[in-house]
Amino acid sequence: MGTIKREACDDWFSKAVRLRDGECLHCHRVDGLECCHVFGRRNKRLRWAMSNAIAMCHACHRKMTESPIAFHDFLRHMYGDEAMDKLRLVSNEVYKTNAALRKEVSDHYRGEVRAKEADPEYEIQSWN
């Protein structure tokens, strides 16, 4: 299976997640943060949902990717059963994207990142 193409909307979303969390939510490191999706980027319905991503350092992201049961347990502990069940339900919805929608997502998260950078107290809002 090939890699999934990254676009500007993915880059801005990733930056928004890393800025929102400010540290690896597993080990609390602050450098080398990555955007870690709960349901992978192939899931278009949740690809750009803030509730579907957390910041992790490279080592923790890799560890959790290689240990899906441990990742699942970590997320259930962090989010709770109800939130995880809701995310799973939403993940089953069929969703298609197009260039205009991806531009809308990109514009949204670019604005959210700039607002957060201007005001550290600002809470980033999810596009969906």
PDB file of C-alpha atoms in Angstrom:
ATOM      1  CA  MET A   1       0.000   0.000   0.000  1.00  0.00           C
ATOM      2  CA  GLY A   2       1.462   3.366  -1.029  1.00  0.00           C
ATOM      3  CA  THR A   3       1.744   6.517   0.976  1.00  0.00           C
ATOM      4  CA  ILE A   4      -1.164   8.896   1.223  1.00  0.00           C
ATOM      5  CA  LYS A   5      -0.639  12.196  -0.566  1.00  0.00           C
ATOM      6  CA  ARG A   6      -0.240  15.156   1.771  1.00  0.00           C
ATOM      7  CA  GLU A   7      -1.672  18.505   0.777  1.00  0.00           C
ATOM      8  CA  ALA A   8      -1.703  21.978   2.306  1.00  0.00           C
ATOM      9  CA  CYS A   9      -4.822  21.078   4.312  1.00  0.00           C
ATOM     10  CA  ASP A  10      -2.920  18.162   5.909  1.00  0.00           C
ATOM     11  CA  ASP A  11       0.054  20.363   6.749  1.00  0.00           C
ATOM     12  CA  TRP A  12      -2.090  23.076   8.355  1.00  0.00           C
ATOM     13  CA  PHE A  13      -4.143  20.487  10.245  1.00  0.00           C
ATOM     14  CA  SER A  14      -0.979  18.828  11.564  1.00  0.00           C
ATOM     15  CA  LYS A  15       0.415  22.168  12.676  1.00  0.00           C
ATOM     16  CA  ALA A  16      -2.881  23.007  14.433  1.00  0.00           C
ATOM     17  CA  VAL A  17      -2.845  19.696  16.349  1.00  0.00           C
ATOM     18  CA  ARG A  18       0.790  20.106  17.403  1.00  0.00           C
ATOM     19  CA  LEU A  19       0.177  23.724  18.422  1.00  0.00           C
ATOM     20  CA  ARG A  20      -2.982  22.820  20.353  1.00  0.00           C
ATOM     21  CA  ASP A  21      -1.311  20.057  22.362  1.00  0.00           C
ATOM     22  CA  GLY A  22       2.154  21.591  22.665  1.00  0.00           C
ATOM     23  CA  GLU A  23       3.695  18.317  23.831  1.00  0.00           C
ATOM     24  CA  CYS A  24       3.611  14.586  23.260  1.00  0.00           C
ATOM     25  CA  LEU A  25       0.461  13.502  25.068  1.00  0.00           C
ATOM     26  CA  HIS A  26       2.141  10.212  25.931  1.00  0.00           C
ATOM     27  CA  CYS A  27       5.622  11.110  27.243  1.00  0.00           C
ATOM     28  CA  HIS A  28       5.313  14.936  27.427  1.00  0.00           C
ATOM     29  CA  ARG A  29       8.334  15.702  25.224  1.00  0.00           C
ATOM     30  CA  VAL A  30       7.995  19.036  23.445  1.00  0.00           C
ATOM     31  CA  ASP A  31      10.383  18.556  20.517  1.00  0.00           C
ATOM     32  CA  GLY A  32       9.883  16.612  17.319  1.00  0.00           C
ATOM     33  CA  LEU A  33       6.103  16.506  17.569  1.00  0.00           C
ATOM     34  CA  GLU A  34       4.006  14.726  14.970  1.00  0.00           C
ATOM     35  CA  CYS A  35       0.282  14.611  14.293  1.00  0.00           C
ATOM     36  CA  CYS A  36      -0.987  11.172  15.287  1.00  0.00           C
ATOM     37  CA  HIS A  37      -4.406  10.207  13.921  1.00  0.00           C
ATOM     38  CA  VAL A  38      -6.703   7.935  15.934  1.00  0.00           C
ATOM     39  CA  PHE A  39      -8.349   6.699  12.733  1.00  0.00           C
ATOM     40  CA  GLY A  40      -5.848   6.910   9.872  1.00  0.00           C
ATOM     41  CA  ARG A  41      -5.746   9.615   7.216  1.00  0.00           C
ATOM     42  CA  ARG A  42      -7.463   7.314   4.720  1.00  0.00           C
ATOM     43  CA  ASN A  43     -10.660   7.934   6.707  1.00  0.00           C
ATOM     44  CA  LYS A  44     -11.836  11.122   4.973  1.00  0.00           C
ATOM     45  CA  ARG A  45     -14.686  11.715   7.437  1.00  0.00           C
ATOM     46  CA  LEU A  46     -12.222  12.159  10.326  1.00  0.00           C
ATOM     47  CA  ARG A  47      -9.022  13.100   8.504  1.00  0.00           C
ATOM     48  CA  TRP A  48      -9.214  16.761   9.553  1.00  0.00           C
ATOM     49  CA  ALA A  49     -11.218  16.431  12.795  1.00  0.00           C
ATOM     50  CA  MET A  50      -9.366  17.724  15.855  1.00  0.00           C
ATOM     51  CA  SER A  51     -11.029  14.998  17.928  1.00  0.00           C
ATOM     52  CA  ASN A  52      -9.276  12.401  15.758  1.00  0.00           C
ATOM     53  CA  ALA A  53      -5.692  13.519  16.304  1.00  0.00           C
ATOM     54  CA  ILE A  54      -3.187  14.115  19.072  1.00  0.00           C
ATOM     55  CA  ALA A  55       0.405  15.306  19.176  1.00  0.00           C
ATOM     56  CA  MET A  56       3.056  12.676  19.829  1.00  0.00           C
ATOM     57  CA  CYS A  57       6.825  12.630  19.552  1.00  0.00           C
ATOM     58  CA  HIS A  58       8.223  10.433  16.801  1.00  0.00           C
ATOM     59  CA  ALA A  59       9.160   7.607  19.193  1.00  0.00           C
ATOM     60  CA  CYS A  60       5.724   7.430  20.846  1.00  0.00           C
ATOM     61  CA  HIS A  61       3.920   7.770  17.503  1.00  0.00           C
ATOM     62  CA  ARG A  62       5.895   4.843  16.129  1.00  0.00           C
ATOM     63  CA  LYS A  63       5.414   2.793  19.302  1.00  0.00           C
ATOM     64  CA  MET A  64       1.647   3.321  19.228  1.00  0.00           C
ATOM     65  CA  THR A  65       1.427   2.613  15.494  1.00  0.00           C
ATOM     66  CA  GLU A  66       3.253  -0.672  16.027  1.00  0.00           C
ATOM     67  CA  SER A  67       1.152  -1.553  19.108  1.00  0.00           C
ATOM     68  CA  PRO A  68      -2.491  -0.842  18.200  1.00  0.00           C
ATOM     69  CA  ILE A  69      -3.891  -2.480  21.355  1.00  0.00           C
ATOM     70  CA  ALA A  70      -1.679  -0.317  23.587  1.00  0.00           C
ATOM     71  CA  PHE A  71      -2.696   2.741  21.527  1.00  0.00           C
ATOM     72  CA  HIS A  72      -6.368   1.834  21.881  1.00  0.00           C
ATOM     73  CA  ASP A  73      -5.980   1.423  25.663  1.00  0.00           C
ATOM     74  CA  PHE A  74      -4.109   4.738  25.929  1.00  0.00           C
ATOM     75  CA  LEU A  75      -6.822   6.568  23.974  1.00  0.00           C
ATOM     76  CA  ARG A  76      -9.669   4.993  25.978  1.00  0.00           C
ATOM     77  CA  HIS A  77      -7.944   6.096  29.178  1.00  0.00           C
ATOM     78  CA  MET A  78      -7.349   9.638  27.840  1.00  0.00           C
ATOM     79  CA  TYR A  79     -10.682  10.265  26.069  1.00  0.00           C
ATOM     80  CA  GLY A  80     -13.027   7.842  27.823  1.00  0.00           C
ATOM     81  CA  ASP A  81     -15.269   5.136  26.423  1.00  0.00           C
ATOM     82  CA  GLU A  82     -18.068   7.420  25.288  1.00  0.00           C
ATOM     83  CA  ALA A  83     -15.837   9.705  23.205  1.00  0.00           C
ATOM     84  CA  MET A  84     -14.040   6.748  21.617  1.00  0.00           C
ATOM     85  CA  ASP A  85     -17.331   5.017  20.791  1.00  0.00           C
ATOM     86  CA  LYS A  86     -18.626   8.226  19.169  1.00  0.00           C
ATOM     87  CA  LEU A  87     -15.423   8.588  17.140  1.00  0.00           C
ATOM     88  CA  ARG A  88     -15.729   4.977  15.969  1.00  0.00           C
ATOM     89  CA  LEU A  89     -19.340   5.576  14.881  1.00  0.00           C
ATOM     90  CA  VAL A  90     -18.389   8.688  12.913  1.00  0.00           C
ATOM     91  CA  SER A  91     -15.481   6.815  11.322  1.00  0.00           C
ATOM     92  CA  ASN A  92     -17.984   4.524   9.568  1.00  0.00           C
ATOM     93  CA  GLU A  93     -19.612   7.378   7.642  1.00  0.00           C
ATOM     94  CA  VAL A  94     -18.775   7.622   3.935  1.00  0.00           C
ATOM     95  CA  TYR A  95     -17.253  10.952   2.978  1.00  0.00           C
ATOM     96  CA  LYS A  96     -15.807  12.243  -0.281  1.00  0.00           C
ATOM     97  CA  THR A  97     -13.546  15.230  -0.758  1.00  0.00           C
ATOM     98  CA  ASN A  98     -12.681  17.514  -3.634  1.00  0.00           C
ATOM     99  CA  ALA A  99     -10.239  20.344  -4.280  1.00  0.00           C
ATOM    100  CA  ALA A 100     -12.649  23.051  -3.085  1.00  0.00           C
ATOM    101  CA  LEU A 101     -13.281  21.239   0.198  1.00  0.00           C
ATOM    102  CA  ARG A 102      -9.570  20.664   0.807  1.00  0.00           C
ATOM    103  CA  LYS A 103      -8.942  24.380   0.188  1.00  0.00           C
ATOM    104  CA  GLU A 104     -11.678  25.216   2.702  1.00  0.00           C
ATOM    105  CA  VAL A 105     -10.008  22.927   5.274  1.00  0.00           C
ATOM    106  CA  SER A 106      -6.612  24.453   4.548  1.00  0.00           C
ATOM    107  CA  ASP A 107      -7.934  28.012   4.887  1.00  0.00           C
ATOM    108  CA  HIS A 108      -9.702  27.133   8.126  1.00  0.00           C
ATOM    109  CA  TYR A 109      -6.660  25.611   9.837  1.00  0.00           C
ATOM    110  CA  ARG A 110      -4.317  28.313   8.520  1.00  0.00           C
ATOM    111  CA  GLY A 111      -6.566  30.843  10.262  1.00  0.00           C
ATOM    112  CA  GLU A 112      -6.733  28.759  13.434  1.00  0.00           C
ATOM    113  CA  VAL A 113      -2.942  28.382  13.576  1.00  0.00           C
ATOM    114  CA  ARG A 114      -2.432  32.114  13.092  1.00  0.00           C
ATOM    115  CA  ALA A 115      -5.004  32.914  15.792  1.00  0.00           C
ATOM    116  CA  LYS A 116      -3.292  30.522  18.243  1.00  0.00           C
ATOM    117  CA  GLU A 117       0.144  31.924  17.434  1.00  0.00           C
ATOM    118  CA  ALA A 118      -1.169  35.463  18.057  1.00  0.00           C
ATOM    119  CA  ASP A 119      -2.938  34.478  21.288  1.00  0.00           C
ATOM    120  CA  PRO A 120      -1.665  31.422  23.206  1.00  0.00           C
ATOM    121  CA  GLU A 121      -4.968  31.323  25.129  1.00  0.00           C
ATOM    122  CA  TYR A 122      -6.959  30.859  21.917  1.00  0.00           C
ATOM    123  CA  GLU A 123      -8.600  27.423  21.611  1.00  0.00           C
ATOM    124  CA  ILE A 124      -8.288  25.956  18.135  1.00  0.00           C
ATOM    125  CA  GLN A 125     -11.641  25.026  16.647  1.00  0.00           C
ATOM    126  CA  SER A 126     -12.133  21.923  14.534  1.00  0.00           C
ATOM    127  CA  TRP A 127     -13.189  22.382  10.940  1.00  0.00           C
ATOM    128  CA  ASN A 128     -15.851  19.687  11.331  1.00  0.00           C
TER     129      ASN A 128
END
